[in-house]
Structure formats: C-alpha cells, structure tokens
mmCIF file of C-alpha atoms in Angstrom:
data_model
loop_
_atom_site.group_PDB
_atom_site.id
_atom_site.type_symbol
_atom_site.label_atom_id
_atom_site.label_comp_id
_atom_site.label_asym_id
_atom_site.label_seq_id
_atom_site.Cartn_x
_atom_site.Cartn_y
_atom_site.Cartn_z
ATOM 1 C CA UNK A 188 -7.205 -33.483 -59.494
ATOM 2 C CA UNK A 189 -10.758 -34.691 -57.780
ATOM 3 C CA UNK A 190 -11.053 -33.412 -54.125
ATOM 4 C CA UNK A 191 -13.554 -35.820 -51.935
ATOM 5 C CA UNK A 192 -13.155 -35.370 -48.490
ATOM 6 C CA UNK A 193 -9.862 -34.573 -47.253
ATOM 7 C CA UNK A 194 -8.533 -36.788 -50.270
ATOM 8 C CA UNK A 195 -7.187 -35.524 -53.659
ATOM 9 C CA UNK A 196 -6.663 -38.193 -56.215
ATOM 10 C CA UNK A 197 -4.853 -37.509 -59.454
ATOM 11 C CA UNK A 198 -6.846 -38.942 -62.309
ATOM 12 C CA UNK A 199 -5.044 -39.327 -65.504
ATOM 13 C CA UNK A 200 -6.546 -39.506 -68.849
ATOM 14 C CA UNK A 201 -6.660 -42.851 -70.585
ATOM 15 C CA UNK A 202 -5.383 -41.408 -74.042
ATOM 16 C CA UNK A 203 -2.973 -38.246 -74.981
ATOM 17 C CA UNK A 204 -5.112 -35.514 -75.290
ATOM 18 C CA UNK A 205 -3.021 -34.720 -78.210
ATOM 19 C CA UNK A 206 -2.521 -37.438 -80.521
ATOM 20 C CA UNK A 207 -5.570 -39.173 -78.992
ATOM 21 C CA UNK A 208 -3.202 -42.674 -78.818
ATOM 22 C CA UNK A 209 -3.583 -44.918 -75.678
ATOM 23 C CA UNK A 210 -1.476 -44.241 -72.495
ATOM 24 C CA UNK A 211 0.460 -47.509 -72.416
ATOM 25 C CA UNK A 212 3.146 -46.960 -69.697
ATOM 26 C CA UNK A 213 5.061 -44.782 -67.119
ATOM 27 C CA UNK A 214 6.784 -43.041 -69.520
ATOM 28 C CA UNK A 215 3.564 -41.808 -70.835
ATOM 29 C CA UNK A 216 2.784 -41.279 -67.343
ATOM 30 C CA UNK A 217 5.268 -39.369 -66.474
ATOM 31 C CA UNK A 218 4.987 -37.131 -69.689
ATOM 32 C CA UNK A 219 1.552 -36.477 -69.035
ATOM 33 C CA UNK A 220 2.663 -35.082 -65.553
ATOM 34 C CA UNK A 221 5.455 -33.391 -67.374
ATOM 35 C CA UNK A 222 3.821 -31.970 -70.382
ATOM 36 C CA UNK A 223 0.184 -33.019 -70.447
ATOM 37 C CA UNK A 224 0.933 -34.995 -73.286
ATOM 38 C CA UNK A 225 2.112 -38.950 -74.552
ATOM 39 C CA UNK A 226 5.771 -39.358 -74.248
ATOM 40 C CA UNK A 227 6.330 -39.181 -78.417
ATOM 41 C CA UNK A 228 3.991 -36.056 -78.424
ATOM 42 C CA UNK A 229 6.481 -34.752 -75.285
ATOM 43 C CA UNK A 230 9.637 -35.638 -77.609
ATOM 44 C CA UNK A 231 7.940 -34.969 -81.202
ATOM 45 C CA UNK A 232 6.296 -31.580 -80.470
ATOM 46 C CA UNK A 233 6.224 -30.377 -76.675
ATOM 47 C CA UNK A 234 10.207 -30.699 -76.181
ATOM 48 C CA UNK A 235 11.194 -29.096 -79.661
ATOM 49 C CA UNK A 236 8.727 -25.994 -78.604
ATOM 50 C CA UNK A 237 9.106 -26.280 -74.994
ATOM 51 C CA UNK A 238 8.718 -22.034 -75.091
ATOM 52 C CA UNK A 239 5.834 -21.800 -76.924
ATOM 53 C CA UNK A 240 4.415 -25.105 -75.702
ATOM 54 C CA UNK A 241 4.118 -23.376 -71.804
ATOM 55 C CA UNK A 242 2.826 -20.462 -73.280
ATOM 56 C CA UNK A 243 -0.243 -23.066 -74.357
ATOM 57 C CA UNK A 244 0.832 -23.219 -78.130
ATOM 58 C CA UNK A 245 -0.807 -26.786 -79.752
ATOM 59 C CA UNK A 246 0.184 -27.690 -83.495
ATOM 60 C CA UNK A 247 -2.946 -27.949 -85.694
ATOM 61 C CA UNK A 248 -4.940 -31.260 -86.386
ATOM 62 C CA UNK A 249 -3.201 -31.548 -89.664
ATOM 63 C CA UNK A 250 0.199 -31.477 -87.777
ATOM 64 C CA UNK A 251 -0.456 -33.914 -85.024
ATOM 65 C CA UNK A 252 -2.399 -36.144 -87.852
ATOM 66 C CA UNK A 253 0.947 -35.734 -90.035
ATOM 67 C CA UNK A 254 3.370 -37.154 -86.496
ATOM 68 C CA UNK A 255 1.020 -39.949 -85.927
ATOM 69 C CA UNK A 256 1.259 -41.130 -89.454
ATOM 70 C CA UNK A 257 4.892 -41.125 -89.227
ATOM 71 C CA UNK A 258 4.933 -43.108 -86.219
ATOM 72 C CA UNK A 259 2.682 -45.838 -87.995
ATOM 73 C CA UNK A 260 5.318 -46.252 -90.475
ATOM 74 C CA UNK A 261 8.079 -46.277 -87.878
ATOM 75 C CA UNK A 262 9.129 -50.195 -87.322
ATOM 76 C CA UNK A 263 10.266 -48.545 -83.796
ATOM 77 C CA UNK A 264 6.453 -47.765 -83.318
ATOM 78 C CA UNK A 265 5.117 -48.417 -79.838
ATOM 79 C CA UNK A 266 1.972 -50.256 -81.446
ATOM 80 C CA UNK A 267 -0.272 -47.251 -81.783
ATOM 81 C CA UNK A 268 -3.492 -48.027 -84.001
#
C-alpha cells in the first residue's frame, strides 16, 4: 500500500512473487490479495499448506522450479513462458 496524501492506493505486483509468472487476470488478482501469490501457486502450494504457508513457510527454488515445469507440460496451461 503507497500512502500520498490522504490517498492509499494498492499497488500490485506485475508477476507472482513466487513462481515469477505474469499476473494475467482477476483470479490472479484476487489470489495475490488472498495469498500473496498467482492463483496456481495459491492452489499448487499455498492452499495444500495453508498452516504453514501463514506461518511464512515458502517451498525452495527447486520446488517452485519443479511446479512451473509441470505446468509447461500441462495442455491446461494458462500460457506461462
């Protein structure tokens, strides 16, 4: 959140600080207001650990690099690069 003034604006990032893949709708949106993370990294990770994931738990790089290359392969994949 960026106060100026007497205005706060909510500035979301432009990729999942996670998986590092491009926000490229609501529900990503929404999931990073939810979970501070992409909507597959909210259903792939945060959601299965939901505990441990508010507690500020993070899988490793390997882990993360190991989901996105699943989703590549995916024909349901969202068109992540």
């Amino acid at each position: 959140m960026i106060q100026k003034g007497d205005a706060a604006l909510s500035v979301f990032p432009i990729d999942c600080p996670l998986c590092k893949c491009v926000v490229i709708d609501e529900m990503d949106t929404l999931s990073i207001s939810r979970s501070g993370c992409c909507f597959d990294c909210e259903n792939e990770i945060a959601d299965l650990n939901r505990t441990r994931w508010l507690e500020g738990w993070r899988p490793e790089a390997e882990k993360v690099n190991e989901i996105i290359s699943k989703r590549l392969s995916s024909p349901h994949s969202r068109g992540y690069i």
